[in-house]
Each structure stands twice: as C-alpha cells, then as structure tokens.
mmCIF file of C-alpha atoms and ligand atoms in Angstrom:
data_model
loop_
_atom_site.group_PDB
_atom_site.id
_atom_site.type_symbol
_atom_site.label_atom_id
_atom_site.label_comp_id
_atom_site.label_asym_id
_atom_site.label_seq_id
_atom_site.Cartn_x
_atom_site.Cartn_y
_atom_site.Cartn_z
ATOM 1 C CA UNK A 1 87.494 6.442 126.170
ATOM 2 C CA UNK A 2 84.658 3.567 126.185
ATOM 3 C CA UNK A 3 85.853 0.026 124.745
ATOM 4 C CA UNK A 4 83.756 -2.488 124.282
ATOM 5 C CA UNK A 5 85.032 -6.082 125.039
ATOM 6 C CA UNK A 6 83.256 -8.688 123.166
ATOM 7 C CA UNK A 7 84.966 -11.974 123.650
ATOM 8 C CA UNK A 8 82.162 -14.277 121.693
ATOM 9 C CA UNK A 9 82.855 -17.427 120.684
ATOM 10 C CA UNK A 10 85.535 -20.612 120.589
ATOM 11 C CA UNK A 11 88.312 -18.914 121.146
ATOM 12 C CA UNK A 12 87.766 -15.486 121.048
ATOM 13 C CA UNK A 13 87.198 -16.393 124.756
ATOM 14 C CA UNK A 14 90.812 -17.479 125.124
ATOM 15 C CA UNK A 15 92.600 -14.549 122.950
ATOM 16 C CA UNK A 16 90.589 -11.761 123.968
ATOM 17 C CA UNK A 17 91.748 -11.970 127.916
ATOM 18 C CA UNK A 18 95.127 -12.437 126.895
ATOM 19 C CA UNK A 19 94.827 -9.250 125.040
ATOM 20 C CA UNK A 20 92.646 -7.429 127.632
ATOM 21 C CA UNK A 21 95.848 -8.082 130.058
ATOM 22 C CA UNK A 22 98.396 -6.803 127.317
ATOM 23 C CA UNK A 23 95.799 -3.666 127.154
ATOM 24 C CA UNK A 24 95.752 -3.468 130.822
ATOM 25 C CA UNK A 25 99.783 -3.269 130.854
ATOM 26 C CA UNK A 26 99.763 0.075 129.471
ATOM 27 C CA UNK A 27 97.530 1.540 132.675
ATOM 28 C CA UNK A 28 95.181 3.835 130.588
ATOM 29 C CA UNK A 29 92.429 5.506 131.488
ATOM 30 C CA UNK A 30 90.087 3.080 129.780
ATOM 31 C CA UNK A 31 86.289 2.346 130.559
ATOM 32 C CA UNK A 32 86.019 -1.642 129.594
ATOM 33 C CA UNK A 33 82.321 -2.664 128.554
ATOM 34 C CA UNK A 34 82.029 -6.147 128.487
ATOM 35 C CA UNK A 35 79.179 -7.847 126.284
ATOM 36 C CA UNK A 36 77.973 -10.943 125.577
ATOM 37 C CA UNK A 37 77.199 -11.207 122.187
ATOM 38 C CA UNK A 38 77.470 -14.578 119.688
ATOM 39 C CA UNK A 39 75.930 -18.282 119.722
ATOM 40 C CA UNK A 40 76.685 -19.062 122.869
ATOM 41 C CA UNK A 41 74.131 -16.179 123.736
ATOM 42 C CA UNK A 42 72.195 -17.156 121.008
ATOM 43 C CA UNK A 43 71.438 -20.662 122.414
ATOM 44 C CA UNK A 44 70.637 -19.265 125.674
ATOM 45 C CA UNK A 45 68.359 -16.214 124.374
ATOM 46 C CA UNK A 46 67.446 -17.036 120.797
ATOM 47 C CA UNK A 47 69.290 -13.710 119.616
ATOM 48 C CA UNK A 48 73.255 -13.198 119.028
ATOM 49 C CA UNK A 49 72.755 -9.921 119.831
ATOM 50 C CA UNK A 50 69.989 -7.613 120.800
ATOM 51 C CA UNK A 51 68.816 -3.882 119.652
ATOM 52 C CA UNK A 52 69.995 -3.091 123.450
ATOM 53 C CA UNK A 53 73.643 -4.389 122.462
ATOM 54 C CA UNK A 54 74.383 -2.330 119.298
ATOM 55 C CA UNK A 55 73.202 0.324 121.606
ATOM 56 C CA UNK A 56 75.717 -0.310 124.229
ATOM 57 C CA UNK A 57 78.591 -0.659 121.315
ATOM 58 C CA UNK A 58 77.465 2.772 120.099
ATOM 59 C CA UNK A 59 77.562 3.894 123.552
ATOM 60 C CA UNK A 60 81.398 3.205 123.062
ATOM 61 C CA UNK A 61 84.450 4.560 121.245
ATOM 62 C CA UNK A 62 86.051 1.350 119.892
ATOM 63 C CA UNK A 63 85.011 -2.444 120.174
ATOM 64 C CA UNK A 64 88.058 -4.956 121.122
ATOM 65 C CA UNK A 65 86.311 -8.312 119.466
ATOM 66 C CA UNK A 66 87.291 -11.901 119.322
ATOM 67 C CA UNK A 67 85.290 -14.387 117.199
ATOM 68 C CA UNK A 68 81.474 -15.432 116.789
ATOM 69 C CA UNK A 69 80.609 -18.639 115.526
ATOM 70 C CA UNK A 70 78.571 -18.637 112.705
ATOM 71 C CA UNK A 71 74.712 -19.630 113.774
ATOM 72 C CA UNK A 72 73.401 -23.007 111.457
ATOM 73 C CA UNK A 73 69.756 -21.304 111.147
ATOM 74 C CA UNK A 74 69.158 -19.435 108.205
ATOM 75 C CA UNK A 75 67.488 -16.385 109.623
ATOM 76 C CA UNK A 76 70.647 -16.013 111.638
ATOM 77 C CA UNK A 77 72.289 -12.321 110.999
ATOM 78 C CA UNK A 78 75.472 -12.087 111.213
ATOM 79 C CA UNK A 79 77.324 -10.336 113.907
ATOM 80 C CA UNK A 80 80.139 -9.101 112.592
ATOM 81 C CA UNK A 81 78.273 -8.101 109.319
ATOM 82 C CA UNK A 82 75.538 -6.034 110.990
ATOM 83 C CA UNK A 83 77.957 -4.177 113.670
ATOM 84 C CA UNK A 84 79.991 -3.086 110.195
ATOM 85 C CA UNK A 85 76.999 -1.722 108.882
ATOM 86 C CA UNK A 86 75.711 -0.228 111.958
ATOM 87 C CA UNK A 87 78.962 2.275 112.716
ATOM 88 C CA UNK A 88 79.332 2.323 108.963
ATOM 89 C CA UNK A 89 83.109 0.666 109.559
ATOM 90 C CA UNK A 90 83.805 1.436 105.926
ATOM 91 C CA UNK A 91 87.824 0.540 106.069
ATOM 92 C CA UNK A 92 88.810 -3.281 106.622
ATOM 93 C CA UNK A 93 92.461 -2.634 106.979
ATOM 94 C CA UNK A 94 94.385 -5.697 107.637
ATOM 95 C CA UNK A 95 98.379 -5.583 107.821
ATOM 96 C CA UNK A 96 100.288 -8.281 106.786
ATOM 97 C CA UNK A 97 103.859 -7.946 108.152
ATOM 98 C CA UNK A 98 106.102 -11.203 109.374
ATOM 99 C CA UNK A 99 106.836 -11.613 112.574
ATOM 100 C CA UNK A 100 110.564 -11.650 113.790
ATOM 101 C CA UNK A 101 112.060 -15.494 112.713
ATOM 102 C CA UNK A 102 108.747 -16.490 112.144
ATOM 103 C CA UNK A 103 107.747 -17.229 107.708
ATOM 104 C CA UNK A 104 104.904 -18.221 105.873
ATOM 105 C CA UNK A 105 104.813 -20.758 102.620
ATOM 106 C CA UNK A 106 107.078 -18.443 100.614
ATOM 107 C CA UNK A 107 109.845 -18.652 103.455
ATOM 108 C CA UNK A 108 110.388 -15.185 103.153
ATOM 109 C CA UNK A 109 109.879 -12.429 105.346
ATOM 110 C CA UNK A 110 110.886 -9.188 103.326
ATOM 111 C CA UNK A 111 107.753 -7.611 103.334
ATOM 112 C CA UNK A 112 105.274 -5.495 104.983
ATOM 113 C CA UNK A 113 101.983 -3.966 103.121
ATOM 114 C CA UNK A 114 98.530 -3.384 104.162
ATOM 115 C CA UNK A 115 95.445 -4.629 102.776
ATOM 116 C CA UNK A 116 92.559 -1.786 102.888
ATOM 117 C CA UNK A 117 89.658 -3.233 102.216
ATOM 118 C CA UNK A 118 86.821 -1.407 100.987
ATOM 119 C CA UNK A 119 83.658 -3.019 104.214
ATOM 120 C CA UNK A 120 80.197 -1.787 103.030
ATOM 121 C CA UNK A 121 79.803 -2.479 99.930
ATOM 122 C CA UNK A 122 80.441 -4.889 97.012
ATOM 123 C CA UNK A 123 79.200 -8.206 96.915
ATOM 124 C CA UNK A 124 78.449 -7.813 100.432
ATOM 125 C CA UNK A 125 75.332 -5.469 99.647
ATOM 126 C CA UNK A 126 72.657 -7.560 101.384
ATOM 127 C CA UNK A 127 70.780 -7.565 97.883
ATOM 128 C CA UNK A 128 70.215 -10.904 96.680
ATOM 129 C CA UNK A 129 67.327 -13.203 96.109
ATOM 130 C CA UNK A 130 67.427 -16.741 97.048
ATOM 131 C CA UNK A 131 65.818 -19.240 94.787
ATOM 132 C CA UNK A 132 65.848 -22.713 93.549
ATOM 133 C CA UNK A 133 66.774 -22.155 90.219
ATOM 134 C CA UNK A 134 68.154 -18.472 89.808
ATOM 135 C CA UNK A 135 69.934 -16.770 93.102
ATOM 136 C CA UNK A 136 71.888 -13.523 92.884
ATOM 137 C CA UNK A 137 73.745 -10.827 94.403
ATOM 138 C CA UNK A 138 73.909 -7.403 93.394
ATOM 139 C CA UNK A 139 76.878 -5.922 93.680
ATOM 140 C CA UNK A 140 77.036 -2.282 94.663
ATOM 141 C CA UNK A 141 79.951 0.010 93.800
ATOM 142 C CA UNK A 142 79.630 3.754 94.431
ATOM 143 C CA UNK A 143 81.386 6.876 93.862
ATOM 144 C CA UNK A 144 81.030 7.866 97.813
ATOM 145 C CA UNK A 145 81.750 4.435 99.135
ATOM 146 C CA UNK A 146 84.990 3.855 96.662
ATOM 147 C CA UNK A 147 86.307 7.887 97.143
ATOM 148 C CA UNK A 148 86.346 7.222 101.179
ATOM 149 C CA UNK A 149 87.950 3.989 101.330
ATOM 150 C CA UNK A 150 90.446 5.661 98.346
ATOM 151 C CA UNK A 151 91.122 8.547 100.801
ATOM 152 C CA UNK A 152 91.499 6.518 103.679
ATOM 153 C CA UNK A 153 94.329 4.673 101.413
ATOM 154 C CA UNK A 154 96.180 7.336 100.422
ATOM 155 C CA UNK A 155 96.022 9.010 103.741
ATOM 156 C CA UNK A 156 97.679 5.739 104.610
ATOM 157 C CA UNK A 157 100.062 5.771 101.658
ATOM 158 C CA UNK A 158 101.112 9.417 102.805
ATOM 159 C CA UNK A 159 102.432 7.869 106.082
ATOM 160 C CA UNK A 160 104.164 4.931 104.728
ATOM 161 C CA UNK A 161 106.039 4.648 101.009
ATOM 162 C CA UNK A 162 103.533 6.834 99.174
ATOM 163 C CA UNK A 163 102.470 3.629 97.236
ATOM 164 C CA UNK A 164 99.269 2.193 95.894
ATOM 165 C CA UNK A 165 97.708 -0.663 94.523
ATOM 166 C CA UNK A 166 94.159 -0.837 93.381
ATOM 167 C CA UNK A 167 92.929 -4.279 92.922
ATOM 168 C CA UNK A 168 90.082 -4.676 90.976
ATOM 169 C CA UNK A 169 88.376 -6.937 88.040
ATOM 170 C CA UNK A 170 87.245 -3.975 85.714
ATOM 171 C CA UNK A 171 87.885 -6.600 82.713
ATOM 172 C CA UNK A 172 84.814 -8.388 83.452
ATOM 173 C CA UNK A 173 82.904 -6.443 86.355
ATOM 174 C CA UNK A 174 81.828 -3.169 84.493
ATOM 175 C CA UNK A 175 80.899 -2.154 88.357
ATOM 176 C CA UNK A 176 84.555 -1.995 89.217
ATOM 177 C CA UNK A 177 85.691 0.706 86.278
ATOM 178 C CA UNK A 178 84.024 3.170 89.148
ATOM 179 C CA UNK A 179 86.106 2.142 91.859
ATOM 180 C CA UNK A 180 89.276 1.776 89.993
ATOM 181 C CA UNK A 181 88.162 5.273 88.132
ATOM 182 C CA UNK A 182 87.406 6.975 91.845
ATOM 183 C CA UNK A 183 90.827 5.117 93.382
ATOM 184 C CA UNK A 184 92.912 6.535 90.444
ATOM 185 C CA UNK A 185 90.932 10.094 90.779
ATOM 186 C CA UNK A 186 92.035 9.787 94.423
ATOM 187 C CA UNK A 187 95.658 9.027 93.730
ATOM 188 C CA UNK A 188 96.196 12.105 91.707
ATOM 189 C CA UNK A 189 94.757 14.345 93.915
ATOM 190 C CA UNK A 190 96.365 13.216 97.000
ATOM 191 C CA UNK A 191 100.240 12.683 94.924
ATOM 192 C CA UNK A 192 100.558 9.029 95.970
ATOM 193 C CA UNK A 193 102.435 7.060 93.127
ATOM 194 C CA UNK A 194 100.040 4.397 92.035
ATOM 195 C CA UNK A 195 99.639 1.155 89.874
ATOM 196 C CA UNK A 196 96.074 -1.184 88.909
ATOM 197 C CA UNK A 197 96.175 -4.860 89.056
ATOM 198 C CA UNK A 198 93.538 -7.214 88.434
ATOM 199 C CA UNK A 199 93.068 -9.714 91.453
ATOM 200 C CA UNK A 200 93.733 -12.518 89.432
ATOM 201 C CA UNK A 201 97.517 -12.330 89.091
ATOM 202 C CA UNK A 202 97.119 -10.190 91.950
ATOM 203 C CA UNK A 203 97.189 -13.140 93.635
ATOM 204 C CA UNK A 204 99.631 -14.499 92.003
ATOM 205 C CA UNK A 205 101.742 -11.485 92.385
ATOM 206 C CA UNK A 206 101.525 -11.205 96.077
ATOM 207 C CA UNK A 207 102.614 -14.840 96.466
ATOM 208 C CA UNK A 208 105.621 -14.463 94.404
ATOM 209 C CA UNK A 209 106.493 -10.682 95.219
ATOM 210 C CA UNK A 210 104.865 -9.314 98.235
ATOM 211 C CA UNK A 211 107.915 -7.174 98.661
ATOM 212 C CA UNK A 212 106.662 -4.981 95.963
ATOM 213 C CA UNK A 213 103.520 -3.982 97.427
ATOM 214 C CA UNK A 214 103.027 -1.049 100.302
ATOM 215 C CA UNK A 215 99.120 -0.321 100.421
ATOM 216 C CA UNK A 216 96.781 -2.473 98.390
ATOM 217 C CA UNK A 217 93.191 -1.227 97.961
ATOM 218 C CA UNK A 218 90.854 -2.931 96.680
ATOM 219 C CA UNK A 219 86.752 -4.084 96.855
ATOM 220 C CA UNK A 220 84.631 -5.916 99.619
ATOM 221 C CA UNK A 221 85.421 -9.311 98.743
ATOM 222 C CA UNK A 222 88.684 -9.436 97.096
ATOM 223 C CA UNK A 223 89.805 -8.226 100.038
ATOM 224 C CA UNK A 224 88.121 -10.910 101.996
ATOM 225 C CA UNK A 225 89.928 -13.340 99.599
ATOM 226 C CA UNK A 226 93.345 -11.966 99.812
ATOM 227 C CA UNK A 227 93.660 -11.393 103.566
ATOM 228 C CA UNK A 228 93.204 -14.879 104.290
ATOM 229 C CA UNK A 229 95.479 -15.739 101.129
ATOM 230 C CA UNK A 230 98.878 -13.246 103.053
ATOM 231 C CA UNK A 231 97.523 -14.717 106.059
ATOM 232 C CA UNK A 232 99.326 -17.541 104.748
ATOM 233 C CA UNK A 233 102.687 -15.310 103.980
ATOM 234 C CA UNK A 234 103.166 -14.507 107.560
ATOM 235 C CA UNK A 235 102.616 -17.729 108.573
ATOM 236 C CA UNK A 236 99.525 -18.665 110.196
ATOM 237 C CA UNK A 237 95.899 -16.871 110.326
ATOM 238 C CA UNK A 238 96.644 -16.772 114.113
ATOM 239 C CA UNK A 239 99.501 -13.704 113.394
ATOM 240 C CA UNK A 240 97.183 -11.088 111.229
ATOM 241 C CA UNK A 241 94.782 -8.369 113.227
ATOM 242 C CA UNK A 242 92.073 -6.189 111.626
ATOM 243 C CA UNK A 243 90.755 -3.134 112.003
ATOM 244 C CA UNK A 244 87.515 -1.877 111.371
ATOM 245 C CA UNK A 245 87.595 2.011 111.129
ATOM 246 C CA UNK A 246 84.695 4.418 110.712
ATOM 247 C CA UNK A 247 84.447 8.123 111.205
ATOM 248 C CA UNK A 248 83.573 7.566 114.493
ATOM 249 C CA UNK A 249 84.046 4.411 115.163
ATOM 250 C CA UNK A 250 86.500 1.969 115.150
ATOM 251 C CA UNK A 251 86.061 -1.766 116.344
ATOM 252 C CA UNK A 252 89.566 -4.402 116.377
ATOM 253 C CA UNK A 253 89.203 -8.141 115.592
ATOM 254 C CA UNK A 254 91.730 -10.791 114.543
ATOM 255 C CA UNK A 255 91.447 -12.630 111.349
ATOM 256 C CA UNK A 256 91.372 -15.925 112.173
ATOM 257 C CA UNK A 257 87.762 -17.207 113.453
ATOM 258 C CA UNK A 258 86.158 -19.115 116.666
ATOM 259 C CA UNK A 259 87.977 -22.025 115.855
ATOM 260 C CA UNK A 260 85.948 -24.299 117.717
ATOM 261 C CA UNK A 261 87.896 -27.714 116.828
ATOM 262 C CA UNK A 262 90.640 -25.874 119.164
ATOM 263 C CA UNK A 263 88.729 -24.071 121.693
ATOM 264 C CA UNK A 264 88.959 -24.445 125.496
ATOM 265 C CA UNK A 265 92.029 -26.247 125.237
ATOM 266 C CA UNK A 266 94.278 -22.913 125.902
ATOM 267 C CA UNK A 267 96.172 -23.715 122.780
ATOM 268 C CA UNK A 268 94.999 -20.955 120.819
ATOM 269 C CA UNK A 269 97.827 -18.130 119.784
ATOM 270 C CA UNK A 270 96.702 -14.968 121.000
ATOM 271 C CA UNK A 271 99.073 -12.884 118.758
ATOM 272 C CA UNK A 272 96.390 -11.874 116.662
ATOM 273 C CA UNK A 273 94.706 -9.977 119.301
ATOM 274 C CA UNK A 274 97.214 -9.067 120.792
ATOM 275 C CA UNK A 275 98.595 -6.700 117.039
ATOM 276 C CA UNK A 276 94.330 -5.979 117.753
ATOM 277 C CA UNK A 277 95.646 -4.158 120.856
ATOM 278 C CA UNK A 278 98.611 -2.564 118.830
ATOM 279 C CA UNK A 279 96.275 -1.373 116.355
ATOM 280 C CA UNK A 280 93.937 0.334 119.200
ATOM 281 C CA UNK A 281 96.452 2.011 120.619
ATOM 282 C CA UNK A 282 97.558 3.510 116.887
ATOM 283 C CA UNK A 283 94.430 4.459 116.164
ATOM 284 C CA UNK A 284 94.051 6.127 119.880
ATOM 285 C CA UNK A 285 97.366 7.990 118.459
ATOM 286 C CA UNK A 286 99.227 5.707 121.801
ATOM 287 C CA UNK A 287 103.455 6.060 120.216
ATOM 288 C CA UNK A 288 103.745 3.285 123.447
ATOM 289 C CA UNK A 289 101.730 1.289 120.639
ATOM 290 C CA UNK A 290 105.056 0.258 119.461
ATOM 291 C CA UNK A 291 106.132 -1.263 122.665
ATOM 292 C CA UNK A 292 103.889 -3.991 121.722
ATOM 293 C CA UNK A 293 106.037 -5.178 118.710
ATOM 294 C CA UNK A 294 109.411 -5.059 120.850
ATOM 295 C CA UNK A 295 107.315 -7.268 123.985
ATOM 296 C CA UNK A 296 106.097 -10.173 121.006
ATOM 297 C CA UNK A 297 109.990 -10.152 119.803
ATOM 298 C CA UNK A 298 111.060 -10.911 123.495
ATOM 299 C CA UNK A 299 108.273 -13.402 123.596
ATOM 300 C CA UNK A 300 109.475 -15.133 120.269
ATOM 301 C CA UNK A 301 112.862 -14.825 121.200
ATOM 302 C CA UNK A 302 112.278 -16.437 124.597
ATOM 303 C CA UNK A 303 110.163 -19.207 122.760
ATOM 304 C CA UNK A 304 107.408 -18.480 124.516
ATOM 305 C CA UNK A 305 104.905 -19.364 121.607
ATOM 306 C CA UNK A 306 101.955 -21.199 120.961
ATOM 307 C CA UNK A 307 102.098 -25.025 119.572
ATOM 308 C CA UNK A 308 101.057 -23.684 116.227
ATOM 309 C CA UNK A 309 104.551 -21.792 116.197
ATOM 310 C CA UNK A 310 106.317 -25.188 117.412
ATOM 311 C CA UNK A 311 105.969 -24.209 121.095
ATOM 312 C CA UNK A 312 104.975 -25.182 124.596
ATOM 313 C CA UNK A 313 103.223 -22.023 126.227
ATOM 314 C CA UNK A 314 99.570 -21.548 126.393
ATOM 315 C CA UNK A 315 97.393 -19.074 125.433
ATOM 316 C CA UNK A 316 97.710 -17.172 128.289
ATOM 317 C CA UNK A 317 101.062 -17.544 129.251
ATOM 318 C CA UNK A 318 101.893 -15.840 126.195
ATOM 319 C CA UNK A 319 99.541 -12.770 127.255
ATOM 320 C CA UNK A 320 101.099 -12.572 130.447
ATOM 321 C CA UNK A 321 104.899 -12.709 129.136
ATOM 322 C CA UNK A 322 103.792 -10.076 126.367
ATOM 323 C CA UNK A 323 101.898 -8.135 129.350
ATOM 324 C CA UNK A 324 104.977 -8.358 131.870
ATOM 325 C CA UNK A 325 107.362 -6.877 129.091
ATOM 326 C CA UNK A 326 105.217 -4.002 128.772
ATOM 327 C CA UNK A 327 104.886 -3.308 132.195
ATOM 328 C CA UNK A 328 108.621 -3.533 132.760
ATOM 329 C CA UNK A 329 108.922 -1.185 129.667
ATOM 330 C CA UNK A 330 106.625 1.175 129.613
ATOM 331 C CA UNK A 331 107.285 4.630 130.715
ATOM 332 C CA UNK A 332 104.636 6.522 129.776
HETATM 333 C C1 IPM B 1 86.354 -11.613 107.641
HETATM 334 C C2 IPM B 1 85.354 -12.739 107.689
HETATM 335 C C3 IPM B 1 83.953 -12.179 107.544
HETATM 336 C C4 IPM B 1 83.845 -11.532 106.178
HETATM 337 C C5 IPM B 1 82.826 -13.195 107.766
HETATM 338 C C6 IPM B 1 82.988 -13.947 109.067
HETATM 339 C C7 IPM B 1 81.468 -12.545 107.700
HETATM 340 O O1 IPM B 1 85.645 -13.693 106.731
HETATM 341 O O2 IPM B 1 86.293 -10.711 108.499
HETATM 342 O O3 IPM B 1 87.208 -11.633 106.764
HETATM 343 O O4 IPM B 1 83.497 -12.198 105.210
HETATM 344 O O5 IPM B 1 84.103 -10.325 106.084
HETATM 345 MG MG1 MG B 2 87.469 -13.337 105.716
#
C-alpha cells in the first residue's frame, strides 16, 4: 500500500503531521510518498502541481491531503478539482457525526448521517463561458455518473439503517429528474427504504431534524453546500473529514480549508485529519479503524483540545495524545 502525503497549504501543514503520527501509531506496512503540491509550490515554480505529480499520486493507492490555498491568478487550476477528475473520485462522502460532549448550533448531538456527494459532475462540469455580459455553466447530469454515486449510497445504506435521502431540485432543474429518477431506480433494486427532498427545506430539515436522516445523496454542489452547512451541527468545520473514493482510488482530506489567518501558530485542531486517518483505515478494511474514535474520546475527556474547543493544547499535542492512546491500545 502506497499513500501519498500531501500536506499543502496554511494549515494542512500543521494537521497533516499530526495525523501522519496517529497513522504511524497503528505500525502498518505503509509506503508514505510525500509531495509538494499547492501555492507555496506555486510561488516557487509557477505550477501547483506538475504532470510529474499526478503521476506520482497515480503511482499510489490513496492520497492523505491537507489544504491548498486557492491561487489569485485566473489561469490557476485547481488542485483539488483536477486530482478528482484525474482518479475519477466520483463519491464525496462526508460524515457528519458529533463528537463525544462536544455540539454544534442546534445543541444537540443525536445524530449521525452521511453526506454522499455525487464529485464529477453537476455544476462542477468545467463547461462555462466567461463573459461580460452573459456567463454560464452547464450543468451535467448523467445516467452513469448518478447510477454509481446511487450504488455507492445504497451499498452504504446496506451497512448502516438501510435509509436514503435523495436531495435534489427537480422542481426547477429539469437536469435533476435524471438523478432523482436513476437514485430512486437504484433504491428499488438494491431494497434500501428511501424518501426525495428538495434541498431547500432540506436544509431546513437537517437543521431542525438531523436525527432523521442516515445517508443523504444528493448532486455536486448541494452537497458542497450542505457539508459545510452540518459542519456547523457538529460544531466546528475543524471536526468533519472527507473522503474521496474512486474505483481505484481513494484520496482523504478534511473539510475545513488552509486557513491561513490561523496558520503557523499551532492552533489549528487536527481532528479533522485525524477522522481522515479513520476513514483510510475503513476504507483499507483496518476494524483497528475504530480505535481511533475511543483515542479522540480519551483526548476530549482529558481536555486535551484545541482553543477552538475551549482548550489549551496545540495542534500537535493533540496528535501525539491521540497517537500515544493508540499505541497503548492497539493490539493488532
Ligand atoms: C470542498 C471544497 C471544494 C469544492 C473547493 C475548494 C474546490 O469547497 O471540498 O467542499 O468546492 O468541492
Ligand atoms: Mg466545500
């Protein structure tokens, strides 16, 4: 196994060795490939990443990824968009589960469901035309794009309650009728109970009942939208992971971004990566993958947080509490 370490930016440069060490804990047999990819590279070589990278990340298994800034220059490409395309890392699944005495706006913490977000297409197509008095977008919905992402949810469905959620705007966008048709299609052929809501009061839903919802799927950027939205019902975009699975590959970055107003001042909490990590090891089918929630209880317990959770502890002395846990507990 070949992973990819791309720490880029602000402070993906912080979280991702604190996650690295949690990683390291578990003493796999693991190849690390670091890479330098991002703006900081991008100032110093006038690319943010190179033909020779994405070859190197194909080289690889699974990408471990922290945060690139976003380049001011309009030709800039971005990163994270192009690596999606590139492995064709067509689920965005991002869980959004509370951590143990730790709530969000709503105060509550009686949920758990997972946002799959469909990562290739949508209003994310690449298709648009710039000008000064008529820009668009086209947004692309297809029958083999919307039936994998369906699969993938119901697969995930199968696993957990056997419940579904498509999210979609079919009211106004014609284009999503498809993907709500294909979802539904899906559904039925794979048994999972399901129900359609339009991401309007989907929104509104989620806020006021997220303990009704299991697996959510839903388009490009809904998704987008929404994940940051139950970032906000767990607390903090610092506390929700991603994962960005292909067929083949599979590349793990946290929500939250580079941060830059906060970087270098070891501040940053590295929890995000850290579920990252949790989240490799599931999709590496690791069971010691759950160790990783019982070591960030202990932490949490201990109050050895972040000051964005009220506490005292850097960025790294979180990493190493959550790393010492799991090297004290891990008998694999
Ligand atoms: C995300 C981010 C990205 C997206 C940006 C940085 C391109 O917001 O992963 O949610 O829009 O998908
Ligand atoms: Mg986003």
């Amino acid at each position: 196994m070949k992973l990819a370490v791309i720490e880029g930016d602000g402070i993906g440069r912080e979280v991702i060795p604190a996650a690295v060490e949690v990683l390291g804990a578990f003493g796999l047999e693991l190849e690390k490939v670091p890479l330098e990819l991002g703006y900081a590279r991008w100032e110093r070589t006038g690319t943010a990443m190179s033909e020779e990278d994405l070859d190197t990340i194909k080289s690889c298994d699974a990408v471990l990824f922290g945060a690139v800034t976003t380049v001011p220059d309009p030709s800039y490409k971005s990163v994270l968009l192009t690596i999606r395309k590139e492995l064709d890392l067509y689920a965005n699944v991002r869980p959004v589960k509370p951590l143990p005495g730790v709530t969000g706006v709503t105060g509550r913490n009686d949920f758990d469901f997972i946002i799959v977000r469909e990562n290739t297409e949508g209003l994310y197509s690449g298709i648009e035309e710039i000008g000064p008095d008529l820009s668009w977008t086209k947004r692309v919905v297809t029958r083999k794009g919307s039936k994998r992402i369906a699969e993938y949810a119901c697969q995930l469905a199968k696993k957990r309650s056997d419940k579904l959620t498509i999210v979609h705007k079919s009211n106004v966008l014609k284009s999503d009728k498809l993907f709500l048709d294909v979802c539904r299609q899906t559904a039925d052929a794979y048994g999972v109970e399901y129900n359609d809501m339009l991401v309007d009061s989907m929104a509104y839903s989620l806020m006021m009942h997220p303990e009704k919802y299991d697996v959510v799927v839903t388009t490009n950027l809904f998704g987008d939208i929404l994940s940051d939205m139950c970032a906000a019902l767990v607390g903090s975009l610092g506390l929700v992971p991603s994962a960005n699975i292909g067929k083949k590959y599979a590349f793990f970055e946290p929500v939250h971004g580079s941060a830059p107003d906060i970087a270098g001042k070891g501040v940053s909490n590295p929890l995000a990566a850290i579920l990252c990590v949790k989240m490799l090891l599931e999709w590496m089918e690791k069971p010691e993958s759950r160790l990783i929630d019982d070591a960030i209880a202990d932490a949490l317990k201990k109050k050895v947080i972040t000051p964005d959770l009220g506490g005292k502890a850097s960025t790294s002395e979180v990493g190493c509490a959550v790393a010492k846990y799991i090297r004290e507990n891990c008998i694999v």
